[in-house]
CSV table of C-alpha atoms in Angstrom, one decimal:
chain,number,residue,atom,x,y,z
A,1,UNK,CA,-16.0,-44.1,28.5
A,2,UNK,CA,-17.3,-47.1,26.6
A,3,UNK,CA,-17.3,-50.6,28.1
A,4,UNK,CA,-19.3,-53.9,27.9
A,5,UNK,CA,-22.7,-54.5,29.3
A,6,UNK,CA,-21.3,-57.0,31.8
A,7,UNK,CA,-19.2,-54.2,33.3
A,8,UNK,CA,-22.3,-52.0,33.6
A,9,UNK,CA,-24.1,-54.8,35.4
A,10,UNK,CA,-21.8,-54.2,38.3
A,11,UNK,CA,-23.7,-50.9,39.0
A,12,UNK,CA,-27.2,-52.2,38.4
A,13,UNK,CA,-28.0,-53.5,41.9
A,14,UNK,CA,-26.3,-50.7,43.7
A,15,UNK,CA,-27.0,-47.0,44.5
A,16,UNK,CA,-24.5,-44.2,43.7
A,17,UNK,CA,-21.6,-43.9,46.2
A,18,UNK,CA,-18.1,-45.1,47.0
A,19,UNK,CA,-19.0,-48.8,46.8
A,20,UNK,CA,-20.6,-48.3,43.4
A,21,UNK,CA,-17.5,-46.5,42.1
A,22,UNK,CA,-15.3,-49.3,43.4
A,23,UNK,CA,-17.5,-51.9,41.8
A,24,UNK,CA,-17.4,-50.1,38.4
A,25,UNK,CA,-13.7,-49.6,38.6
A,26,UNK,CA,-13.0,-53.3,39.3
A,27,UNK,CA,-15.4,-54.5,36.6
A,28,UNK,CA,-13.9,-52.3,33.9
A,29,UNK,CA,-10.2,-52.9,34.7
A,30,UNK,CA,-10.2,-56.7,35.1
A,31,UNK,CA,-10.5,-57.4,31.3
A,32,UNK,CA,-12.0,-60.9,31.4
A,33,UNK,CA,-13.8,-62.8,28.6
A,34,UNK,CA,-17.1,-61.0,29.1
A,35,UNK,CA,-15.5,-57.5,29.2
A,36,UNK,CA,-12.2,-57.7,27.2
A,37,UNK,CA,-11.8,-54.0,26.5
A,38,UNK,CA,-12.7,-50.5,27.6
A,39,UNK,CA,-12.4,-47.4,25.5
A,40,UNK,CA,-11.9,-43.8,26.5
A,41,UNK,CA,-12.6,-40.9,24.0
A,42,UNK,CA,-11.2,-37.5,24.8
A,43,UNK,CA,-12.5,-34.6,22.7
A,44,UNK,CA,-10.5,-31.4,23.1
A,45,UNK,CA,-12.3,-28.1,24.0
A,46,UNK,CA,-9.1,-26.2,24.6
A,47,UNK,CA,-6.0,-26.0,22.4
A,48,UNK,CA,-2.9,-27.7,23.6
A,49,UNK,CA,0.4,-28.6,22.0
A,50,UNK,CA,1.6,-32.2,21.5
A,51,UNK,CA,4.0,-32.2,24.4
A,52,UNK,CA,1.5,-30.7,26.9
A,53,UNK,CA,-1.4,-33.2,26.2
A,54,UNK,CA,0.8,-36.3,25.9
A,55,UNK,CA,2.8,-35.3,29.0
A,56,UNK,CA,-0.3,-34.7,31.1
A,57,UNK,CA,-1.8,-38.1,30.2
A,58,UNK,CA,1.5,-39.9,30.8
A,59,UNK,CA,2.0,-38.2,34.2
A,60,UNK,CA,-1.4,-39.6,35.3
A,61,UNK,CA,-0.6,-43.1,34.2
A,62,UNK,CA,3.0,-43.3,35.8
A,63,UNK,CA,2.0,-43.5,39.5
A,64,UNK,CA,-0.7,-46.1,38.7
A,65,UNK,CA,1.5,-48.4,36.5
A,66,UNK,CA,3.8,-51.0,38.1
A,67,UNK,CA,6.0,-51.5,35.0
A,68,UNK,CA,8.9,-49.7,33.6
A,69,UNK,CA,8.9,-45.9,33.1
A,70,UNK,CA,10.0,-46.6,29.5
A,71,UNK,CA,6.7,-48.3,28.9
A,72,UNK,CA,4.8,-45.1,29.8
A,73,UNK,CA,7.2,-43.1,27.6
A,74,UNK,CA,6.1,-45.4,24.7
A,75,UNK,CA,2.5,-44.4,25.4
A,76,UNK,CA,3.4,-40.8,25.6
A,77,UNK,CA,5.3,-41.0,22.3
A,78,UNK,CA,2.3,-42.5,20.5
A,79,UNK,CA,0.1,-39.6,21.7
A,80,UNK,CA,2.8,-37.0,20.8
A,81,UNK,CA,3.3,-38.3,17.3
A,82,UNK,CA,-0.4,-38.5,16.6
A,83,UNK,CA,-0.9,-34.8,17.6
A,84,UNK,CA,2.3,-33.8,15.8
A,85,UNK,CA,0.9,-35.4,12.5
A,86,UNK,CA,-2.0,-32.9,12.5
A,87,UNK,CA,0.2,-29.8,12.9
A,88,UNK,CA,1.6,-30.2,16.4
A,89,UNK,CA,-1.5,-29.0,18.3
A,90,UNK,CA,-4.6,-30.7,19.7
A,91,UNK,CA,-7.1,-28.0,18.7
A,92,UNK,CA,-10.7,-27.8,19.7
A,93,UNK,CA,-12.6,-30.8,18.4
A,94,UNK,CA,-9.5,-33.1,18.2
A,95,UNK,CA,-10.4,-36.6,19.3
A,96,UNK,CA,-8.1,-38.9,21.2
A,97,UNK,CA,-9.2,-42.5,21.6
A,98,UNK,CA,-7.6,-45.0,24.0
A,99,UNK,CA,-8.7,-48.7,23.8
A,100,UNK,CA,-7.6,-50.5,26.9
A,101,UNK,CA,-7.2,-54.2,27.2
A,102,UNK,CA,-5.2,-56.9,29.1
A,103,UNK,CA,-2.5,-56.5,26.4
A,104,UNK,CA,-2.0,-52.7,26.7
A,105,UNK,CA,-3.4,-49.4,25.3
A,106,UNK,CA,-3.9,-48.6,21.7
A,107,UNK,CA,-3.9,-44.9,20.6
A,108,UNK,CA,-5.8,-43.2,17.8
A,109,UNK,CA,-5.9,-39.4,17.0
A,110,UNK,CA,-8.9,-38.2,14.9
A,111,UNK,CA,-9.7,-41.8,13.9
A,112,UNK,CA,-6.1,-42.6,12.7
A,113,UNK,CA,-4.4,-45.4,14.6
A,114,UNK,CA,-1.0,-44.5,16.0
A,115,UNK,CA,0.0,-47.8,17.5
A,116,UNK,CA,-0.2,-49.8,20.7
A,117,UNK,CA,1.7,-49.5,24.0
A,118,UNK,CA,1.7,-53.3,24.4
A,119,UNK,CA,2.5,-53.8,28.1
A,120,UNK,CA,0.6,-56.0,30.5
A,121,UNK,CA,-1.0,-53.9,33.3
A,122,UNK,CA,-1.0,-50.6,31.3
A,123,UNK,CA,-4.6,-51.0,30.2
A,124,UNK,CA,-5.7,-51.4,33.9
A,125,UNK,CA,-3.5,-48.4,34.9
A,126,UNK,CA,-5.2,-46.2,32.2
A,127,UNK,CA,-8.6,-47.2,33.5
A,128,UNK,CA,-7.5,-46.3,37.0
A,129,UNK,CA,-6.7,-42.7,35.8
A,130,UNK,CA,-10.4,-42.2,35.2
A,131,UNK,CA,-12.1,-44.5,37.7
A,132,UNK,CA,-10.1,-45.0,40.9
A,133,UNK,CA,-10.6,-43.0,44.1
A,134,UNK,CA,-8.3,-40.2,42.7
A,135,UNK,CA,-9.9,-40.1,39.2
A,136,UNK,CA,-8.9,-37.1,37.1
A,137,UNK,CA,-12.6,-36.6,36.1
A,138,UNK,CA,-15.0,-37.0,38.9
A,139,UNK,CA,-17.8,-35.8,36.6
A,140,UNK,CA,-17.2,-38.9,34.4
A,141,UNK,CA,-17.5,-41.2,37.5
A,142,UNK,CA,-20.7,-39.4,38.6
A,143,UNK,CA,-22.2,-39.7,35.1
A,144,UNK,CA,-21.5,-43.4,35.1
A,145,UNK,CA,-23.1,-43.9,38.5
A,146,UNK,CA,-26.1,-41.6,37.9
A,147,UNK,CA,-26.8,-43.4,34.6
A,148,UNK,CA,-26.5,-47.0,35.6
A,149,UNK,CA,-26.9,-47.4,39.4
A,150,UNK,CA,-30.2,-49.0,40.1
A,151,UNK,CA,-30.9,-49.4,36.3
A,152,UNK,CA,-31.9,-53.0,36.6
A,153,UNK,CA,-29.8,-54.0,33.6
A,154,UNK,CA,-28.7,-57.2,35.5
A,155,UNK,CA,-32.3,-58.3,35.5
A,156,UNK,CA,-32.6,-57.6,31.8
A,157,UNK,CA,-29.5,-59.7,31.3
A,158,UNK,CA,-31.0,-62.6,33.3
A,159,UNK,CA,-34.2,-62.4,31.2
A,160,UNK,CA,-32.1,-62.3,28.0
A,161,UNK,CA,-30.3,-65.4,29.2
A,162,UNK,CA,-33.6,-67.2,29.8
A,163,UNK,CA,-34.9,-66.2,26.4
A,164,UNK,CA,-31.6,-67.4,24.8
A,165,UNK,CA,-32.0,-70.7,26.5
A,166,UNK,CA,-35.6,-71.1,25.3
A,167,UNK,CA,-34.4,-70.1,21.8
A,168,UNK,CA,-31.7,-72.8,21.8
A,169,UNK,CA,-34.2,-75.4,23.0
A,170,UNK,CA,-36.5,-74.4,20.1
A,171,UNK,CA,-33.7,-74.5,17.6
A,172,UNK,CA,-32.8,-78.0,18.8
A,173,UNK,CA,-36.3,-79.2,18.3
A,174,UNK,CA,-36.4,-77.6,14.9
A,175,UNK,CA,-33.2,-79.4,13.9
A,176,UNK,CA,-34.7,-82.7,15.1
A,177,UNK,CA,-37.8,-82.0,13.0
A,178,UNK,CA,-35.6,-81.2,10.0
A,179,UNK,CA,-33.8,-84.5,10.4
A,180,UNK,CA,-37.1,-86.4,10.4
A,181,UNK,CA,-38.2,-84.6,7.2
A,182,UNK,CA,-34.8,-85.3,5.6
A,183,UNK,CA,-35.0,-89.0,6.4
A,184,UNK,CA,-38.5,-89.1,4.9
A,185,UNK,CA,-37.2,-87.4,1.8
A,186,UNK,CA,-34.3,-89.8,1.4
A,187,UNK,CA,-36.7,-92.8,1.8
A,188,UNK,CA,-39.0,-91.2,-0.9
A,189,UNK,CA,-36.0,-90.7,-3.2
A,190,UNK,CA,-35.0,-94.4,-2.7
A,191,UNK,CA,-38.5,-95.5,-3.5
A,192,UNK,CA,-38.6,-93.3,-6.6
A,193,UNK,CA,-35.2,-94.7,-7.8
A,194,UNK,CA,-36.4,-98.3,-7.3
A,195,UNK,CA,-39.6,-97.4,-9.3
A,196,UNK,CA,-37.4,-96.0,-12.1
A,197,UNK,CA,-35.3,-99.2,-12.2
A,198,UNK,CA,-38.5,-101.2,-12.5
A,199,UNK,CA,-39.6,-99.0,-15.4
A,200,UNK,CA,-36.2,-99.4,-17.1
A,201,UNK,CA,-36.5,-103.2,-16.8
A,202,UNK,CA,-39.7,-103.0,-18.8
A,203,UNK,CA,-38.1,-101.1,-21.7
A,204,UNK,CA,-36.6,-102.9,-24.7
A,205,UNK,CA,-33.1,-102.3,-26.0
A,206,UNK,CA,-34.2,-99.9,-28.7
A,207,UNK,CA,-35.9,-97.6,-26.2
A,208,UNK,CA,-32.9,-97.7,-23.9
A,209,UNK,CA,-30.6,-96.8,-26.7
A,210,UNK,CA,-32.7,-93.8,-27.8
A,211,UNK,CA,-32.8,-92.6,-24.2
A,212,UNK,CA,-29.1,-93.0,-23.8
A,213,UNK,CA,-28.5,-91.0,-27.0
A,214,UNK,CA,-30.7,-88.2,-25.8
A,215,UNK,CA,-28.9,-88.0,-22.5
A,216,UNK,CA,-25.6,-88.0,-24.3
A,217,UNK,CA,-26.7,-85.0,-26.6
A,218,UNK,CA,-27.9,-83.1,-23.6
A,219,UNK,CA,-24.6,-83.7,-21.8
A,220,UNK,CA,-22.7,-82.5,-24.9
A,221,UNK,CA,-24.7,-79.3,-25.1
A,222,UNK,CA,-24.2,-78.7,-21.4
A,223,UNK,CA,-20.4,-79.3,-21.7
A,224,UNK,CA,-20.2,-76.9,-24.7
A,225,UNK,CA,-22.1,-74.2,-22.8
A,226,UNK,CA,-19.8,-74.6,-19.8
A,227,UNK,CA,-16.7,-74.4,-22.0
A,228,UNK,CA,-18.0,-71.3,-23.7
A,229,UNK,CA,-18.6,-69.7,-20.3
A,230,UNK,CA,-15.1,-70.7,-19.1
A,231,UNK,CA,-13.6,-69.1,-22.2
A,232,UNK,CA,-15.6,-65.9,-21.8
A,233,UNK,CA,-14.5,-65.6,-18.2
A,234,UNK,CA,-10.9,-66.3,-19.1
A,235,UNK,CA,-11.0,-63.6,-21.9
A,236,UNK,CA,-12.5,-61.1,-19.5
A,237,UNK,CA,-9.9,-61.9,-16.8
A,238,UNK,CA,-7.1,-61.5,-19.4
A,239,UNK,CA,-8.6,-58.3,-20.7
A,240,UNK,CA,-8.8,-57.0,-17.1
A,241,UNK,CA,-5.1,-57.9,-16.5
A,242,UNK,CA,-4.0,-56.2,-19.7
A,243,UNK,CA,-6.0,-53.1,-18.9
A,244,UNK,CA,-4.4,-52.9,-15.5
A,245,UNK,CA,-0.9,-53.4,-17.0
A,246,UNK,CA,-1.7,-50.6,-19.5
A,247,UNK,CA,-2.8,-48.3,-16.7
A,248,UNK,CA,0.3,-49.1,-14.6
A,249,UNK,CA,2.6,-48.5,-17.5
A,250,UNK,CA,0.8,-45.2,-18.2
A,251,UNK,CA,1.0,-44.0,-14.6
A,252,UNK,CA,4.8,-44.4,-14.7
A,253,UNK,CA,4.8,-41.7,-17.3
A,254,UNK,CA,2.8,-39.2,-15.2
A,255,UNK,CA,4.5,-36.3,-13.4
A,256,UNK,CA,3.2,-33.2,-11.8
A,257,UNK,CA,3.2,-30.1,-14.0
A,258,UNK,CA,3.9,-26.4,-13.0
A,259,UNK,CA,2.3,-23.5,-14.7
A,260,UNK,CA,5.2,-21.2,-15.6
A,261,UNK,CA,3.2,-17.9,-15.4
A,262,UNK,CA,1.9,-18.5,-11.9
A,263,UNK,CA,4.3,-21.0,-10.4
A,264,UNK,CA,1.3,-23.2,-9.3
A,265,UNK,CA,2.0,-26.9,-9.5
A,266,UNK,CA,-0.7,-29.5,-10.0
A,267,UNK,CA,-0.7,-33.2,-9.0
A,268,UNK,CA,-0.2,-35.8,-11.7
A,269,UNK,CA,-3.3,-37.7,-10.8
A,270,UNK,CA,-6.7,-37.3,-9.1
A,271,UNK,CA,-8.9,-40.0,-7.8
A,272,UNK,CA,-11.0,-42.2,-10.1
A,273,UNK,CA,-8.2,-42.5,-12.7
A,274,UNK,CA,-8.2,-38.9,-13.8
A,275,UNK,CA,-4.8,-37.9,-15.2
A,276,UNK,CA,-3.2,-34.5,-15.6
A,277,UNK,CA,-3.3,-33.5,-19.3
A,278,UNK,CA,-2.0,-30.0,-19.1
A,279,UNK,CA,-1.8,-26.7,-17.2
A,280,UNK,CA,-2.2,-23.1,-18.0
A,281,UNK,CA,-3.2,-19.6,-16.9
A,282,UNK,CA,-6.3,-17.5,-17.3
A,283,UNK,CA,-5.3,-13.9,-18.0
A,284,UNK,CA,-7.4,-10.7,-17.8
A,285,UNK,CA,-5.4,-8.1,-19.7
A,286,UNK,CA,-1.9,-8.4,-18.1
A,287,UNK,CA,-3.2,-9.8,-14.8
A,288,UNK,CA,-2.9,-13.5,-14.1
A,289,UNK,CA,-6.3,-14.4,-12.5
A,290,UNK,CA,-6.0,-18.2,-11.9
A,291,UNK,CA,-3.9,-21.2,-12.8
A,292,UNK,CA,-5.9,-24.0,-14.4
A,293,UNK,CA,-5.3,-27.8,-14.9
A,294,UNK,CA,-7.2,-30.2,-17.1
A,295,UNK,CA,-7.6,-33.8,-15.9
A,296,UNK,CA,-9.2,-36.6,-18.0
A,297,UNK,CA,-9.0,-40.3,-18.9
A,298,UNK,CA,-6.2,-42.2,-20.6
A,299,UNK,CA,-8.3,-42.3,-23.8
A,300,UNK,CA,-8.5,-38.5,-23.9
A,301,UNK,CA,-4.7,-38.3,-23.6
A,302,UNK,CA,-4.2,-41.0,-26.3
A,303,UNK,CA,-6.3,-38.9,-28.7
A,304,UNK,CA,-3.2,-36.6,-28.9
A,305,UNK,CA,-0.5,-39.3,-29.4
A,306,UNK,CA,-0.9,-39.7,-33.2
A,307,UNK,CA,-0.2,-36.0,-33.8
A,308,UNK,CA,3.4,-34.8,-34.3
A,309,UNK,CA,4.5,-32.3,-31.7
A,310,UNK,CA,4.3,-28.7,-32.9
A,311,UNK,CA,2.5,-29.8,-36.1
A,312,UNK,CA,-1.2,-30.1,-37.0
A,313,UNK,CA,-2.0,-28.1,-33.9
A,314,UNK,CA,-5.6,-27.2,-34.9
A,315,UNK,CA,-6.4,-30.9,-35.6
A,316,UNK,CA,-4.7,-32.0,-32.4
A,317,UNK,CA,-6.7,-29.3,-30.4
A,318,UNK,CA,-9.9,-30.5,-32.0
A,319,UNK,CA,-9.1,-34.1,-31.2
A,320,UNK,CA,-8.4,-33.1,-27.5
A,321,UNK,CA,-11.6,-31.1,-27.3
A,322,UNK,CA,-13.7,-33.9,-28.7
A,323,UNK,CA,-12.1,-36.6,-26.5
A,324,UNK,CA,-12.4,-34.5,-23.3
A,325,UNK,CA,-16.0,-33.4,-23.9
A,326,UNK,CA,-17.3,-36.9,-25.0
A,327,UNK,CA,-18.4,-38.8,-21.9
A,328,UNK,CA,-18.4,-42.6,-22.3
A,329,UNK,CA,-18.1,-45.6,-19.8
A,330,UNK,CA,-14.4,-45.7,-20.4
A,331,UNK,CA,-14.1,-41.8,-20.0
A,332,UNK,CA,-17.0,-40.7,-17.8
A,333,UNK,CA,-15.4,-37.5,-16.4
A,334,UNK,CA,-13.2,-34.6,-17.2
A,335,UNK,CA,-12.2,-32.3,-14.4
A,336,UNK,CA,-11.0,-28.7,-14.4
A,337,UNK,CA,-9.1,-27.5,-11.3
A,338,UNK,CA,-8.6,-23.7,-10.9
A,339,UNK,CA,-6.4,-22.1,-8.3
A,340,UNK,CA,-6.7,-18.4,-7.7
A,341,UNK,CA,-3.6,-16.2,-7.9
A,342,UNK,CA,-5.5,-12.9,-7.9
A,343,UNK,CA,-8.2,-11.9,-5.4
A,344,UNK,CA,-11.8,-11.7,-6.8
A,345,UNK,CA,-15.2,-11.4,-5.2
A,346,UNK,CA,-17.8,-14.1,-5.5
A,347,UNK,CA,-19.9,-12.3,-8.2
A,348,UNK,CA,-16.9,-11.5,-10.4
A,349,UNK,CA,-15.4,-15.0,-10.6
A,350,UNK,CA,-18.7,-16.7,-10.9
A,351,UNK,CA,-19.9,-14.3,-13.5
A,352,UNK,CA,-16.7,-14.6,-15.6
A,353,UNK,CA,-17.0,-18.4,-15.6
A,354,UNK,CA,-20.7,-18.3,-16.4
A,355,UNK,CA,-20.0,-15.9,-19.3
A,356,UNK,CA,-17.6,-18.4,-20.8
A,357,UNK,CA,-20.2,-21.2,-20.6
A,358,UNK,CA,-23.3,-19.3,-21.9
A,359,UNK,CA,-22.4,-19.1,-25.6
A,360,UNK,CA,-21.3,-22.8,-25.6
A,361,UNK,CA,-24.4,-24.2,-23.9
A,362,UNK,CA,-27.6,-24.9,-25.8
A,363,UNK,CA,-29.9,-25.1,-22.9
A,364,UNK,CA,-31.8,-22.3,-21.1
A,365,UNK,CA,-30.0,-19.4,-19.5
A,366,UNK,CA,-31.5,-20.4,-16.1
A,367,UNK,CA,-29.3,-23.6,-16.2
A,368,UNK,CA,-26.2,-21.5,-16.4
A,369,UNK,CA,-27.6,-19.2,-13.6
A,370,UNK,CA,-27.7,-22.3,-11.3
A,371,UNK,CA,-24.1,-23.1,-12.1
A,372,UNK,CA,-23.2,-19.4,-11.3
A,373,UNK,CA,-25.1,-19.6,-8.0
A,374,UNK,CA,-23.2,-22.7,-6.9
A,375,UNK,CA,-19.9,-20.9,-7.5
A,376,UNK,CA,-21.2,-17.7,-5.7
A,377,UNK,CA,-22.4,-19.7,-2.7
A,378,UNK,CA,-19.1,-21.6,-2.4
A,379,UNK,CA,-17.1,-18.3,-2.4
A,380,UNK,CA,-19.5,-16.7,0.1
A,381,UNK,CA,-19.1,-19.6,2.5
A,382,UNK,CA,-15.4,-18.6,2.8
A,383,UNK,CA,-16.0,-14.9,3.4
A,384,UNK,CA,-17.2,-13.7,-0.1
A,385,UNK,CA,-13.7,-13.4,-1.6
A,386,UNK,CA,-11.8,-15.9,-3.8
A,387,UNK,CA,-8.4,-15.1,-2.3
A,388,UNK,CA,-5.1,-16.3,-3.6
A,389,UNK,CA,-4.9,-20.1,-3.1
A,390,UNK,CA,-8.6,-20.7,-3.3
A,391,UNK,CA,-9.2,-23.9,-5.4
A,392,UNK,CA,-12.2,-24.5,-7.6
A,393,UNK,CA,-12.9,-27.9,-8.9
A,394,UNK,CA,-15.4,-28.6,-11.7
A,395,UNK,CA,-16.4,-32.2,-12.4
A,396,UNK,CA,-17.8,-32.4,-15.9
A,397,UNK,CA,-19.9,-35.5,-16.9
A,398,UNK,CA,-22.7,-36.4,-19.2
A,399,UNK,CA,-25.1,-35.4,-16.4
A,400,UNK,CA,-23.8,-31.9,-15.7
A,401,UNK,CA,-21.1,-30.1,-13.7
A,402,UNK,CA,-20.2,-30.6,-10.0
A,403,UNK,CA,-18.8,-27.6,-8.2
A,404,UNK,CA,-16.4,-27.7,-5.2
A,405,UNK,CA,-14.7,-24.8,-3.5
A,406,UNK,CA,-11.6,-25.6,-1.4
A,407,UNK,CA,-12.7,-29.3,-1.3
A,408,UNK,CA,-16.3,-28.6,-0.2
A,409,UNK,CA,-18.9,-29.8,-2.6
A,410,UNK,CA,-21.4,-27.1,-3.4
A,411,UNK,CA,-23.7,-29.1,-5.6
A,412,UNK,CA,-24.3,-30.2,-9.2
A,413,UNK,CA,-25.7,-28.2,-12.1
A,414,UNK,CA,-27.5,-31.3,-13.3
A,415,UNK,CA,-28.2,-30.4,-17.0
A,416,UNK,CA,-27.4,-32.6,-20.0
A,417,UNK,CA,-24.8,-30.9,-22.2
A,418,UNK,CA,-23.5,-28.5,-19.6
A,419,UNK,CA,-20.5,-30.8,-18.9
A,420,UNK,CA,-19.4,-30.7,-22.5
A,421,UNK,CA,-20.0,-26.9,-22.7
A,422,UNK,CA,-17.8,-26.4,-19.7
A,423,UNK,CA,-15.0,-28.4,-21.2
A,424,UNK,CA,-15.3,-26.4,-24.4
A,425,UNK,CA,-14.6,-23.2,-22.5
A,426,UNK,CA,-11.0,-24.4,-21.9
A,427,UNK,CA,-10.4,-26.6,-25.0
A,428,UNK,CA,-12.2,-25.3,-28.1
A,429,UNK,CA,-10.9,-23.0,-30.8
A,430,UNK,CA,-11.7,-20.0,-28.6
A,431,UNK,CA,-10.4,-21.4,-25.3
A,432,UNK,CA,-10.0,-18.9,-22.5
A,433,UNK,CA,-6.5,-20.3,-21.7
A,434,UNK,CA,-4.5,-20.9,-24.9
A,435,UNK,CA,-1.6,-21.7,-22.6
A,436,UNK,CA,-3.6,-24.7,-21.2
A,437,UNK,CA,-4.2,-26.0,-24.7
A,438,UNK,CA,-0.5,-25.6,-25.7
A,439,UNK,CA,0.6,-27.4,-22.5
A,440,UNK,CA,-1.7,-30.4,-23.3
A,441,UNK,CA,-0.4,-30.6,-26.9
A,442,UNK,CA,3.2,-30.1,-26.0
A,443,UNK,CA,3.0,-32.7,-23.3
A,444,UNK,CA,1.2,-35.5,-25.2
A,445,UNK,CA,1.4,-35.0,-28.9
A,446,UNK,CA,3.8,-37.6,-30.4
A,447,UNK,CA,3.9,-39.5,-27.1
A,448,UNK,CA,4.0,-43.3,-27.3
A,449,UNK,CA,0.5,-44.7,-27.3
A,450,UNK,CA,-0.2,-47.0,-24.4
């Protein structure tokens, strides 16, 4: 249970017992300006289905709530839908949060808000479930009393109020002093202005004209600089809008792609504006080992658009490889996603990938060993076998290659040139998946340039 300090102050002067429990109960359920909410967090340690957990909580609220039974059904439905959204079971570790207020009870499941049972009196009824004389968790009540009874927090609050008052008084004096300083500065400015006027009066017409011309020139320069700045900002804004329109138009063209050999389908887009370029399969003899997808930036895809479909394939492949392996501010990342369709142990799959990188990487062999270790450790963390459905993700950048296994980041092989070498494995003239290259070319060659 979480509540305000003012509610806890109700326990401070008392010792543990019935009176203390009543004092805490009344303080938490009243929902006044000093204590507008109370929050209860329930973390599951035993698995229960959606109907069981929502029904149990609703059954505890019903006899304590004076409103309509349909109001409690609304609360029950929020809990039910929240648990249902995560598979229909509140498994061990599932967290239910109930924020109680004068307006009602809001419900969250694993941090995701489900809505609010907005009925006056329901917030207090929910508090009663855990704090009244028939509380469903006496251990919670005992914990509150043992922690805060006799704690002296009310005395700390009184001291804080006194300090706050002294601070406000000091701030008032400071403001008064600031006003005195301000008045003195204004008086000084007025005197300086009068002195300047007296100096001007002494000057002849020629001097005044020269001074006016100088001020005019300075003002013109200032206006020109401001106009230049305004134009630059306007051009940057327009360029940003055009780029966003370009991206929006491009994304309407994107669709998921399915590898025909394995039946694995890949999403059209990853985060950070990485778009699906093509899909393919990695074969070993007649065995399909994994499906693979290449994701890159719009500029990498546009590198293929000038080439006619089914013509100049070598040139188109070279253009794709060069665009995907060259990391710039507009195209900082290329990602390869591999989904296993054939079981392999950690050493086998990591070794096979490392063997593809070695001849293409110009750095020391120990760098490739580190990449291999990241893959091995990722597979070992899930039992030592890359079973069917295991997903590897390789984020290739100018700094190196990031490795994730089933969504869990294993680390980064942080070596310059390794990102490009990894891209080469799948896109150069000896690519390990010709089907991936063909898919990229067939999908984007001859496409309309954005």
